Short mmCIF file of C-alpha atoms in Angstrom, two decimals:
data_model
loop_
_atom_site.label_atom_id
_atom_site.label_comp_id
_atom_site.label_asym_id
_atom_site.label_seq_id
_atom_site.Cartn_x
_atom_site.Cartn_y
_atom_site.Cartn_z
CA MET A 1 -46.02 -179.85 15.12
CA THR A 2 -44.43 -177.60 17.75
CA THR A 3 -42.68 -174.56 16.34
CA PHE A 4 -39.98 -172.45 17.99
CA THR A 5 -39.19 -168.98 16.71
CA ALA A 6 -36.04 -166.89 17.16
CA PHE A 7 -36.12 -163.19 16.19
CA THR A 8 -33.56 -160.40 16.34
CA THR A 9 -33.02 -156.96 14.82
CA LEU A 10 -30.03 -155.28 13.17
CA ALA A 11 -29.15 -151.81 11.89
CA ALA A 12 -28.59 -152.64 8.20
CA ARG A 13 -29.62 -155.03 5.44
CA GLU A 14 -26.19 -156.54 4.66
CA PRO A 15 -25.41 -157.89 8.15
CA ALA A 16 -29.02 -159.05 8.47
CA GLU A 17 -28.70 -161.14 5.31
CA ALA A 18 -25.30 -162.47 6.43
CA LEU A 19 -26.73 -163.46 9.82
CA ALA A 20 -29.66 -165.20 8.14
CA GLU A 21 -27.22 -167.23 6.06
CA MET A 22 -25.28 -168.28 9.17
CA LEU A 23 -28.51 -169.36 10.90
CA GLU A 24 -28.94 -172.02 8.22
CA ASN A 25 -25.85 -173.80 9.61
CA LEU A 26 -27.15 -174.23 13.15
CA ASP A 27 -27.79 -177.63 14.73
CA PRO A 28 -30.71 -178.11 15.05
CA ALA A 29 -31.19 -176.32 11.75
CA PRO A 30 -34.16 -174.02 11.16
CA TYR A 31 -36.73 -175.06 8.56
CA GLY A 32 -37.20 -171.45 7.53
CA VAL A 33 -35.32 -168.16 7.81
CA GLY A 34 -36.57 -164.72 6.80
CA VAL A 35 -35.15 -161.20 6.53
CA GLY A 36 -37.21 -158.02 6.26
CA GLU A 37 -37.10 -154.30 6.88
CA ILE A 38 -39.15 -153.27 9.91
CA GLU A 39 -42.02 -151.07 8.69
CA ASP A 40 -41.89 -148.45 11.45
CA GLY A 41 -39.52 -145.89 9.98
CA SER A 42 -36.58 -147.00 12.17
CA ASP A 43 -34.49 -148.27 9.22
CA ARG A 44 -33.80 -151.47 11.17
CA TRP A 45 -33.99 -155.02 9.82
CA GLU A 46 -35.49 -158.13 11.39
CA VAL A 47 -34.18 -161.67 11.07
CA GLY A 48 -36.40 -164.57 12.05
CA ALA A 49 -35.86 -168.33 12.12
CA TYR A 50 -38.33 -171.18 12.65
CA PHE A 51 -37.40 -174.49 14.27
CA THR A 52 -39.11 -177.79 15.03
CA GLU A 53 -36.73 -178.24 18.00
CA ASN A 54 -35.69 -175.80 20.70
CA PRO A 55 -32.78 -173.85 19.13
CA ASP A 56 -29.30 -173.71 20.67
CA GLY A 57 -29.37 -170.60 22.87
CA VAL A 58 -25.60 -170.36 23.17
CA ALA A 59 -25.16 -170.48 19.39
CA LEU A 60 -27.83 -167.81 18.93
CA ALA A 61 -26.13 -165.56 21.50
CA LEU A 62 -22.77 -165.95 19.77
CA LEU A 63 -24.28 -165.12 16.38
CA ALA A 64 -26.04 -162.06 17.77
CA ALA A 65 -22.77 -160.81 19.27
CA ALA A 66 -20.82 -161.50 16.07
CA PHE A 67 -23.23 -159.46 13.93
CA ASP A 68 -23.96 -156.71 16.49
CA ALA A 69 -27.59 -157.80 16.62
CA ALA A 70 -30.07 -157.56 19.46
CA THR A 71 -30.42 -160.60 21.71
CA PHE A 72 -32.56 -163.25 20.02
CA ALA A 73 -36.11 -163.54 21.40
CA VAL A 74 -36.99 -167.23 21.41
CA SER A 75 -40.60 -168.37 21.71
CA GLU A 76 -42.53 -171.62 21.49
CA LEU A 77 -45.69 -171.38 19.40
CA PRO A 78 -48.73 -173.53 20.20
CA GLU A 79 -49.83 -176.04 17.60
CA THR A 80 -52.27 -174.13 15.37
CA ASP A 81 -53.97 -174.72 12.06
CA TRP A 82 -52.85 -171.37 10.69
CA VAL A 83 -54.82 -171.56 7.46
CA ALA A 84 -58.02 -172.24 9.39
CA HIS A 85 -57.13 -169.41 11.77
CA VAL A 86 -56.54 -166.96 8.92
CA ARG A 87 -59.81 -167.99 7.29
CA ARG A 88 -61.65 -167.15 10.47
CA GLU A 89 -59.89 -163.80 10.86
CA LEU A 90 -59.86 -162.57 7.24
CA SER A 91 -63.22 -161.41 6.03
CA PRO A 92 -63.67 -160.21 2.42
CA VAL A 93 -62.34 -156.73 1.62
CA VAL A 94 -64.18 -154.17 -0.48
CA ALA A 95 -62.03 -151.50 -2.17
CA GLY A 96 -64.14 -149.51 -4.60
CA ARG A 97 -65.62 -152.08 -6.97
CA PHE A 98 -62.95 -154.69 -6.07
CA PHE A 99 -63.90 -157.58 -3.79
CA VAL A 100 -60.92 -159.51 -2.36
CA TYR A 101 -61.92 -162.86 -0.88
CA GLY A 102 -60.92 -166.43 -0.15
CA ALA A 103 -62.72 -169.41 -1.69
CA HIS A 104 -64.43 -170.04 1.66
CA ASP A 105 -66.26 -166.71 1.18
CA ALA A 106 -67.24 -167.21 -2.46
CA GLU A 107 -70.95 -167.13 -1.60
CA LYS A 108 -70.53 -163.53 -0.39
CA LEU A 109 -69.38 -162.24 -3.80
CA PRO A 110 -71.63 -159.32 -4.88
CA ALA A 111 -73.03 -159.59 -8.39
CA ASP A 112 -71.60 -156.24 -9.50
CA ALA A 113 -68.14 -156.58 -7.93
CA VAL A 114 -64.79 -157.22 -9.60
CA PRO A 115 -63.67 -160.43 -7.83
CA LEU A 116 -60.07 -161.07 -6.75
CA LEU A 117 -59.54 -164.53 -5.26
CA ILE A 118 -56.61 -164.74 -2.82
CA GLU A 119 -56.48 -167.85 -0.67
CA ALA A 120 -55.94 -167.63 3.06
CA ALA A 121 -52.71 -169.63 2.80
CA MET A 122 -51.32 -166.74 0.71
CA ALA A 123 -52.43 -164.01 3.12
CA PHE A 124 -49.80 -161.37 2.31
CA GLY A 125 -51.44 -158.90 -0.02
CA THR A 126 -55.04 -159.92 0.57
CA GLY A 127 -56.25 -156.34 0.78
CA HIS A 128 -56.55 -156.22 4.58
CA HIS A 129 -53.34 -154.22 4.90
CA GLY A 130 -53.86 -150.48 4.44
CA THR A 131 -51.29 -150.35 1.65
CA THR A 132 -53.08 -152.86 -0.59
CA LEU A 133 -56.48 -151.40 0.24
CA GLY A 134 -55.20 -147.96 -0.68
CA CYS A 135 -53.76 -149.08 -4.01
CA LEU A 136 -56.95 -150.88 -5.03
CA THR A 137 -59.06 -147.87 -4.09
CA ALA A 138 -56.73 -145.58 -6.07
CA LEU A 139 -56.99 -147.85 -9.11
CA ASP A 140 -60.79 -147.81 -8.90
CA ARG A 141 -60.78 -144.00 -8.73
CA LEU A 142 -58.50 -143.69 -11.76
CA ASP A 143 -60.74 -145.99 -13.76
CA ARG A 144 -63.86 -144.06 -12.75
CA ALA A 145 -62.08 -140.83 -13.76
CA GLY A 146 -61.65 -142.21 -17.28
CA VAL A 147 -58.08 -143.54 -17.17
CA ARG A 148 -57.63 -146.57 -19.44
CA ALA A 149 -54.13 -147.94 -19.04
CA LYS A 150 -53.01 -150.24 -21.86
CA ASN A 151 -49.56 -151.12 -20.55
CA VAL A 152 -49.27 -151.82 -16.80
CA ALA A 153 -46.49 -153.01 -14.49
CA ASP A 154 -46.72 -154.08 -10.84
CA ILE A 155 -43.25 -153.72 -9.26
CA GLY A 156 -42.85 -155.70 -6.03
CA CYS A 157 -46.08 -157.53 -6.74
CA GLY A 158 -46.35 -159.94 -3.78
CA THR A 159 -49.53 -161.92 -4.47
CA ALA A 160 -50.08 -159.88 -7.70
CA VAL A 161 -53.44 -158.68 -6.40
CA LEU A 162 -52.85 -155.21 -7.91
CA ALA A 163 -51.73 -156.60 -11.27
CA MET A 164 -54.79 -158.84 -11.36
CA ALA A 165 -57.08 -155.95 -10.48
CA ALA A 166 -55.78 -153.97 -13.46
CA ALA A 167 -56.12 -157.00 -15.73
CA LYS A 168 -59.72 -157.51 -14.59
CA ILE A 169 -60.85 -154.04 -15.65
CA TRP A 170 -58.58 -153.31 -18.65
CA PRO A 171 -57.79 -155.54 -21.64
CA GLY A 172 -54.00 -155.25 -21.92
CA ARG A 173 -51.23 -157.50 -20.60
CA VAL A 174 -49.89 -156.72 -17.12
CA LEU A 175 -46.33 -157.51 -16.03
CA ALA A 176 -45.91 -158.34 -12.32
CA SER A 177 -42.42 -158.58 -10.83
CA ASP A 178 -40.92 -159.35 -7.44
CA ILE A 179 -37.42 -160.02 -6.12
CA ASP A 180 -38.69 -162.99 -4.07
CA PRO A 181 -39.06 -166.21 -6.09
CA VAL A 182 -41.67 -167.51 -3.64
CA ALA A 183 -43.75 -164.39 -4.25
CA VAL A 184 -43.43 -164.90 -8.01
CA ASP A 185 -44.64 -168.49 -7.70
CA THR A 186 -47.54 -167.31 -5.51
CA ALA A 187 -48.40 -164.59 -8.03
CA ARG A 188 -48.48 -167.13 -10.88
CA ALA A 189 -50.76 -169.43 -8.88
CA ASN A 190 -53.09 -166.54 -8.12
CA ALA A 191 -53.21 -165.52 -11.79
CA VAL A 192 -54.28 -169.06 -12.70
CA ALA A 193 -56.89 -169.14 -9.92
CA ASN A 194 -58.36 -165.89 -11.26
CA ASP A 195 -58.41 -167.05 -14.90
CA LEU A 196 -55.70 -164.53 -15.77
CA ALA A 197 -52.91 -166.86 -16.92
CA GLY A 198 -51.43 -165.25 -20.02
CA ARG A 199 -52.84 -161.85 -19.07
CA VAL A 200 -50.74 -161.37 -15.94
CA GLU A 201 -47.13 -162.36 -16.57
CA CYS A 202 -45.09 -162.87 -13.40
CA LEU A 203 -41.34 -162.23 -13.38
CA GLU A 204 -38.48 -162.42 -10.88
CA ALA A 205 -36.77 -159.03 -11.05
CA ALA A 206 -35.42 -156.15 -8.99
CA GLY A 207 -37.22 -153.00 -10.07
CA PHE A 208 -37.38 -152.76 -13.87
CA ASP A 209 -34.31 -154.97 -14.36
CA HIS A 210 -35.76 -157.69 -16.59
CA PRO A 211 -35.69 -158.04 -20.40
CA LEU A 212 -39.48 -158.28 -20.63
CA LEU A 213 -39.95 -155.11 -18.56
CA VAL A 214 -37.34 -153.30 -20.63
CA ALA A 215 -39.02 -154.40 -23.87
CA ALA A 216 -42.51 -153.44 -22.65
CA ALA A 217 -41.57 -149.94 -21.42
CA PRO A 218 -42.69 -147.21 -21.37
CA PHE A 219 -45.74 -147.99 -19.23
CA ASP A 220 -48.80 -145.82 -18.71
CA LEU A 221 -49.46 -147.13 -15.19
CA VAL A 222 -47.07 -148.60 -12.62
CA PHE A 223 -47.90 -149.92 -9.15
CA ALA A 224 -45.18 -150.06 -6.51
CA ASN A 225 -46.43 -151.16 -3.09
CA ILE A 226 -43.10 -151.73 -1.37
CA LEU A 227 -41.31 -149.52 1.21
CA LYS A 228 -40.05 -145.93 1.37
CA GLY A 229 -36.37 -146.73 0.74
CA PRO A 230 -36.90 -148.79 -2.44
CA LEU A 231 -39.52 -146.32 -3.69
CA ILE A 232 -37.08 -143.43 -3.39
CA SER A 233 -34.33 -145.45 -5.09
CA LEU A 234 -36.73 -146.34 -7.91
CA ALA A 235 -37.81 -142.75 -8.64
CA PRO A 236 -35.39 -142.10 -11.57
CA ASP A 237 -36.18 -145.50 -13.14
CA MET A 238 -39.88 -144.86 -12.63
CA ALA A 239 -39.60 -141.61 -14.60
CA ALA A 240 -37.55 -143.32 -17.33
CA ASN A 241 -40.05 -146.16 -17.72
CA LEU A 242 -43.30 -144.19 -17.68
CA LEU A 243 -45.02 -142.42 -20.54
CA ALA A 244 -45.53 -138.67 -20.27
CA GLY A 245 -48.90 -138.28 -18.59
CA GLY A 246 -48.70 -141.78 -17.14
CA GLN A 247 -49.60 -142.63 -13.54
CA VAL A 248 -47.82 -144.29 -10.63
CA ILE A 249 -49.64 -145.69 -7.60
CA LEU A 250 -47.24 -145.91 -4.66
CA SER A 251 -47.67 -147.34 -1.17
CA GLY A 252 -45.80 -149.11 1.60
CA ILE A 253 -45.25 -145.58 2.93
CA LEU A 254 -45.81 -144.65 6.56
CA ASN A 255 -47.79 -141.43 6.87
CA GLU A 256 -44.82 -139.49 8.22
CA GLN A 257 -42.66 -140.65 5.26
CA ALA A 258 -45.03 -139.44 2.54
CA ASP A 259 -43.63 -135.89 2.22
CA GLU A 260 -40.16 -137.23 1.44
CA VAL A 261 -41.48 -139.64 -1.19
CA VAL A 262 -43.58 -136.91 -2.84
CA ALA A 263 -40.60 -134.52 -2.93
CA THR A 264 -38.37 -137.19 -4.47
CA TYR A 265 -40.85 -137.94 -7.25
CA GLU A 266 -41.59 -134.27 -7.91
CA ALA A 267 -37.84 -133.74 -8.36
CA VAL A 268 -37.78 -136.24 -11.26
CA GLY A 269 -40.81 -134.83 -13.04
CA PHE A 270 -43.94 -136.16 -11.30
CA GLY A 271 -46.91 -134.20 -10.02
CA LEU A 272 -49.06 -135.29 -7.08
CA ARG A 273 -52.57 -136.35 -8.08
CA SER A 274 -53.89 -137.71 -4.80
CA ARG A 275 -52.73 -138.61 -1.31
CA ASP A 276 -54.79 -140.76 1.06
CA GLU A 277 -54.15 -142.26 4.48
CA TYR A 278 -55.35 -145.74 5.51
CA GLY A 279 -54.48 -146.21 9.16
CA ASP A 280 -50.71 -145.71 9.50
CA TRP A 281 -50.13 -145.94 5.74
CA THR A 282 -50.27 -143.48 2.85
CA THR A 283 -51.11 -144.22 -0.79
CA LEU A 284 -49.90 -141.74 -3.41
CA VAL A 285 -51.00 -141.30 -7.00
CA LEU A 286 -48.63 -139.22 -9.11
CA ASN A 287 -48.52 -138.51 -12.82
CA ARG A 288 -45.47 -137.90 -14.95
CA GLN A 289 -45.58 -134.38 -16.28
CA GLN A 290 -45.62 -133.75 -20.05
#
Protein backbone atom coordinates (compact mmCIF):
# COMPACT_ATOMS: atom_id res chain seq x y z
CA MET A 1 0.00 0.00 0.00
CA THR A 2 1.33 3.43 -0.97
CA THR A 3 1.38 5.93 1.88
CA PHE A 4 1.45 9.72 1.65
CA THR A 5 2.46 11.82 4.63
CA ALA A 6 1.73 15.47 5.38
CA PHE A 7 3.61 17.19 8.23
CA THR A 8 3.57 20.71 9.63
CA THR A 9 4.64 22.53 12.80
CA LEU A 10 2.91 25.05 15.07
CA ALA A 11 3.86 27.21 18.05
CA ALA A 12 1.46 25.75 20.65
CA ARG A 13 -0.40 22.59 21.63
CA GLU A 14 -3.98 23.92 21.39
CA PRO A 15 -3.89 25.01 17.73
CA ALA A 16 -1.97 21.84 16.86
CA GLU A 17 -4.73 19.68 18.33
CA ALA A 18 -7.41 21.80 16.62
CA LEU A 19 -5.63 21.46 13.27
CA ALA A 20 -5.35 17.70 13.73
CA GLU A 21 -9.10 17.52 14.30
CA MET A 22 -9.78 19.49 11.11
CA LEU A 23 -7.50 17.17 9.11
CA GLU A 24 -9.89 14.32 9.87
CA ASN A 25 -12.51 16.06 7.69
CA LEU A 26 -10.43 16.20 4.52
CA ASP A 27 -11.37 14.36 1.32
CA PRO A 28 -9.52 12.08 0.83
CA ALA A 29 -9.47 11.53 4.58
CA PRO A 30 -6.30 10.48 6.38
CA TYR A 31 -6.21 7.05 7.99
CA GLY A 32 -4.15 8.39 10.86
CA VAL A 33 -3.36 11.77 12.44
CA GLY A 34 -0.85 12.47 15.20
CA VAL A 35 0.16 15.43 17.36
CA GLY A 36 3.37 15.66 19.38
CA GLU A 37 5.78 18.13 20.93
CA ILE A 38 9.05 18.37 19.01
CA GLU A 39 11.84 17.10 21.28
CA ASP A 40 14.45 19.73 20.44
CA GLY A 41 13.75 22.38 23.06
CA SER A 42 11.96 24.69 20.58
CA ASP A 43 8.55 24.37 22.30
CA ARG A 44 6.96 23.76 18.89
CA TRP A 45 4.41 21.06 18.04
CA GLU A 46 4.23 18.77 15.03
CA VAL A 47 1.07 17.56 13.31
CA GLY A 48 1.27 14.64 10.91
CA ALA A 49 -1.32 12.89 8.77
CA TYR A 50 -1.11 9.65 6.77
CA PHE A 51 -3.07 9.03 3.57
CA THR A 52 -3.56 6.17 1.13
CA GLU A 53 -4.24 8.74 -1.62
CA ASN A 54 -2.39 11.92 -2.52
CA PRO A 55 -3.87 14.56 -0.17
CA ASP A 56 -5.55 17.75 -1.41
CA GLY A 57 -2.73 20.32 -1.52
CA VAL A 58 -5.07 23.31 -1.68
CA ALA A 59 -6.98 22.14 1.39
CA LEU A 60 -3.74 21.57 3.29
CA ALA A 61 -2.51 25.06 2.38
CA LEU A 62 -5.76 26.63 3.56
CA LEU A 63 -5.62 24.74 6.86
CA ALA A 64 -2.01 25.75 7.42
CA ALA A 65 -2.89 29.41 6.84
CA ALA A 66 -5.96 29.22 9.09
CA PHE A 67 -3.95 27.85 12.03
CA ASP A 68 -0.76 29.87 11.44
CA ALA A 69 1.14 26.65 10.77
CA ALA A 70 4.15 26.06 8.57
CA THR A 71 3.50 24.89 5.02
CA PHE A 72 2.69 21.17 4.97
CA ALA A 73 5.52 18.96 3.71
CA VAL A 74 3.92 16.19 1.66
CA SER A 75 5.85 13.02 0.83
CA GLU A 76 5.14 9.66 -0.77
CA LEU A 77 6.60 6.72 1.14
CA PRO A 78 7.74 3.58 -0.68
CA GLU A 79 5.92 0.36 0.10
CA THR A 80 7.83 -1.14 3.04
CA ASP A 81 7.29 -3.97 5.48
CA TRP A 82 7.96 -1.73 8.47
CA VAL A 83 7.87 -4.48 11.08
CA ALA A 84 10.47 -6.47 9.13
CA HIS A 85 12.52 -3.30 8.72
CA VAL A 86 12.41 -2.53 12.44
CA ARG A 87 13.38 -6.11 13.26
CA ARG A 88 16.45 -5.76 11.11
CA GLU A 89 17.40 -2.41 12.62
CA LEU A 90 16.63 -3.03 16.31
CA SER A 91 19.15 -5.25 18.01
CA PRO A 92 18.69 -6.24 21.68
CA VAL A 93 19.53 -3.57 24.26
CA VAL A 94 21.47 -4.21 27.45
CA ALA A 95 20.89 -1.75 30.32
CA GLY A 96 22.54 -3.04 33.46
CA ARG A 97 21.05 -6.48 34.02
CA PHE A 98 18.02 -5.71 31.80
CA PHE A 99 17.87 -7.21 28.30
CA VAL A 100 15.26 -5.63 26.02
CA TYR A 101 14.55 -7.73 22.94
CA GLY A 102 12.02 -8.80 20.33
CA ALA A 103 10.84 -12.40 19.98
CA HIS A 104 13.02 -12.75 16.86
CA ASP A 105 16.07 -12.33 19.13
CA ALA A 106 14.95 -14.70 21.90
CA GLU A 107 17.90 -17.02 21.27
CA LYS A 108 20.28 -14.19 22.26
CA LEU A 109 18.86 -13.88 25.79
CA PRO A 110 21.71 -14.24 28.34
CA ALA A 111 21.07 -16.72 31.13
CA ASP A 112 21.64 -14.17 33.90
CA ALA A 113 19.69 -11.26 32.36
CA VAL A 114 16.32 -9.83 33.35
CA PRO A 115 14.36 -10.21 30.08
CA LEU A 116 11.94 -7.56 28.78
CA LEU A 117 10.11 -8.62 25.62
CA ILE A 118 8.97 -5.69 23.43
CA GLU A 119 7.90 -6.59 19.92
CA ALA A 120 9.19 -4.67 16.93
CA ALA A 121 5.67 -3.58 16.00
CA MET A 122 5.59 -1.69 19.32
CA ALA A 123 8.97 -0.02 18.85
CA PHE A 124 8.41 3.12 20.96
CA GLY A 125 10.06 2.48 24.29
CA THR A 126 12.17 -0.51 23.28
CA GLY A 127 15.23 0.77 25.10
CA HIS A 128 17.07 2.03 22.02
CA HIS A 129 16.19 5.64 22.82
CA GLY A 130 18.60 7.25 25.29
CA THR A 131 15.76 8.15 27.65
CA THR A 132 14.57 4.56 28.14
CA LEU A 133 18.13 3.25 28.30
CA GLY A 134 18.92 5.82 30.96
CA CYS A 135 15.90 4.96 33.09
CA LEU A 136 16.60 1.22 32.98
CA THR A 137 20.24 1.79 33.89
CA ALA A 138 19.20 4.06 36.78
CA LEU A 139 16.77 1.42 38.05
CA ASP A 140 19.49 -1.23 37.95
CA ARG A 141 21.83 1.04 39.92
CA LEU A 142 19.21 1.73 42.59
CA ASP A 143 18.55 -1.97 43.00
CA ARG A 144 22.27 -2.74 43.27
CA ALA A 145 22.56 0.03 45.88
CA GLY A 146 20.00 -1.77 48.04
CA VAL A 147 16.79 0.10 47.16
CA ARG A 148 13.74 -2.18 47.36
CA ALA A 149 10.66 -0.28 46.22
CA LYS A 150 7.37 -1.85 47.27
CA ASN A 151 5.00 0.64 45.65
CA VAL A 152 5.92 1.85 42.14
CA ALA A 153 4.25 4.04 39.53
CA ASP A 154 5.26 4.62 35.90
CA ILE A 155 3.74 7.94 34.74
CA GLY A 156 3.61 8.30 30.96
CA CYS A 157 4.43 4.63 30.57
CA GLY A 158 4.40 4.16 26.77
CA THR A 159 5.11 0.45 26.29
CA ALA A 160 5.39 0.02 30.11
CA VAL A 161 8.95 -1.24 29.74
CA LEU A 162 10.00 0.63 32.92
CA ALA A 163 7.02 -0.63 34.92
CA MET A 164 7.75 -4.17 33.79
CA ALA A 165 11.42 -3.83 34.69
CA ALA A 166 10.48 -2.86 38.25
CA ALA A 167 7.97 -5.71 38.46
CA LYS A 168 10.61 -8.19 37.27
CA ILE A 169 13.03 -7.40 40.10
CA TRP A 170 10.68 -6.46 42.96
CA PRO A 171 7.57 -8.29 44.21
CA GLY A 172 5.02 -5.48 44.55
CA ARG A 173 2.31 -4.27 42.17
CA VAL A 174 3.28 -1.55 39.69
CA LEU A 175 0.81 0.99 38.30
CA ALA A 176 1.54 2.20 34.76
CA SER A 177 -0.39 5.16 33.34
CA ASP A 178 -0.49 7.07 30.07
CA ILE A 179 -2.75 9.71 28.57
CA ASP A 180 -2.82 7.85 25.23
CA PRO A 181 -5.33 4.96 25.12
CA VAL A 182 -3.30 3.24 22.39
CA ALA A 183 -0.24 3.30 24.66
CA VAL A 184 -2.32 1.84 27.49
CA ASP A 185 -3.51 -1.00 25.26
CA THR A 186 0.09 -1.60 24.14
CA ALA A 187 1.28 -1.60 27.75
CA ARG A 188 -1.36 -4.20 28.71
CA ALA A 189 -0.34 -6.43 25.79
CA ASN A 190 3.30 -6.17 26.80
CA ALA A 191 2.49 -7.04 30.42
CA VAL A 192 0.73 -10.20 29.22
CA ALA A 193 3.62 -11.10 26.90
CA ASN A 194 6.03 -10.79 29.83
CA ASP A 195 3.87 -12.86 32.22
CA LEU A 196 3.16 -9.77 34.31
CA ALA A 197 -0.62 -9.52 33.94
CA GLY A 198 -1.95 -8.68 37.38
CA ARG A 199 1.44 -7.39 38.50
CA VAL A 200 1.57 -4.41 36.14
CA GLU A 201 -1.77 -2.59 36.07
CA CYS A 202 -2.17 -0.22 33.13
CA LEU A 203 -4.36 2.88 33.42
CA GLU A 204 -5.41 5.78 31.20
CA ALA A 205 -4.63 8.91 33.21
CA ALA A 206 -2.99 12.32 33.07
CA GLY A 207 -0.32 12.43 35.74
CA PHE A 208 -1.62 11.04 39.04
CA ASP A 209 -5.25 11.80 38.18
CA HIS A 210 -6.80 8.34 38.55
CA PRO A 211 -8.63 6.76 41.51
CA LEU A 212 -6.25 3.79 41.62
CA LEU A 213 -3.18 6.05 41.66
CA VAL A 214 -4.74 8.22 44.36
CA ALA A 215 -5.57 5.15 46.46
CA ALA A 216 -2.10 3.63 46.03
CA ALA A 217 -0.14 6.79 46.93
CA PRO A 218 2.29 7.57 48.42
CA PHE A 219 4.79 5.71 46.25
CA ASP A 220 8.40 4.93 47.06
CA LEU A 221 9.52 5.02 43.41
CA VAL A 222 8.06 6.87 40.43
CA PHE A 223 9.26 6.80 36.82
CA ALA A 224 8.39 9.69 34.52
CA ASN A 225 9.99 9.43 31.08
CA ILE A 226 8.06 12.16 29.29
CA LEU A 227 9.21 15.70 28.35
CA LYS A 228 10.57 18.75 30.19
CA GLY A 229 7.29 20.72 30.23
CA PRO A 230 5.12 17.95 31.74
CA LEU A 231 7.89 17.01 34.18
CA ILE A 232 8.06 20.56 35.50
CA SER A 233 4.27 20.75 35.76
CA LEU A 234 4.23 17.44 37.65
CA ALA A 235 6.81 18.46 40.26
CA PRO A 236 4.33 19.49 43.03
CA ASP A 237 2.20 16.36 42.45
CA MET A 238 5.34 14.24 42.43
CA ALA A 239 6.28 15.58 45.87
CA ALA A 240 2.73 15.06 47.16
CA ASN A 241 2.59 11.46 45.94
CA LEU A 242 6.02 10.25 47.04
CA LEU A 243 7.09 8.95 50.43
CA ALA A 244 9.79 10.85 52.29
CA GLY A 245 13.03 9.26 51.15
CA GLY A 246 11.40 7.93 47.99
CA GLN A 247 12.99 8.13 44.55
CA VAL A 248 11.97 9.56 41.18
CA ILE A 249 13.62 8.57 37.91
CA LEU A 250 13.04 11.28 35.30
CA SER A 251 13.92 11.45 31.62
CA GLY A 252 12.71 12.83 28.32
CA ILE A 253 14.99 15.76 29.16
CA LEU A 254 17.42 17.25 26.66
CA ASN A 255 20.83 17.79 28.22
CA GLU A 256 20.50 21.57 28.14
CA GLN A 257 17.12 21.36 29.93
CA ALA A 258 18.35 19.32 32.88
CA ASP A 259 19.38 22.26 35.11
CA GLU A 260 15.87 23.71 34.97
CA VAL A 261 14.26 20.38 35.84
CA VAL A 262 16.66 19.81 38.75
CA ALA A 263 16.01 23.32 40.12
CA THR A 264 12.24 22.82 39.88
CA TYR A 265 12.36 19.54 41.81
CA GLU A 266 14.79 20.88 44.40
CA ALA A 267 12.34 23.74 45.03
CA VAL A 268 9.62 21.25 46.05
CA GLY A 269 11.82 19.20 48.36
CA PHE A 270 13.89 16.81 46.21
CA GLY A 271 17.63 16.27 46.27
CA LEU A 272 19.67 15.18 43.25
CA ARG A 273 21.03 11.65 43.53
CA SER A 274 22.47 11.13 40.06
CA ARG A 275 22.56 12.76 36.65
CA ASP A 276 23.67 10.92 33.51
CA GLU A 277 23.74 11.80 29.83
CA TYR A 278 22.90 9.31 27.05
CA GLY A 279 23.51 11.03 23.74
CA ASP A 280 21.36 14.19 23.70
CA TRP A 281 19.28 13.07 26.68
CA THR A 282 19.66 13.30 30.45
CA THR A 283 18.31 10.90 33.08
CA LEU A 284 17.89 12.22 36.63
CA VAL A 285 17.43 10.34 39.86
CA LEU A 286 16.18 12.47 42.75
CA ASN A 287 15.01 11.57 46.22
CA ARG A 288 12.39 13.33 48.29
CA GLN A 289 14.04 14.78 51.36
CA GLN A 290 12.89 13.71 54.84
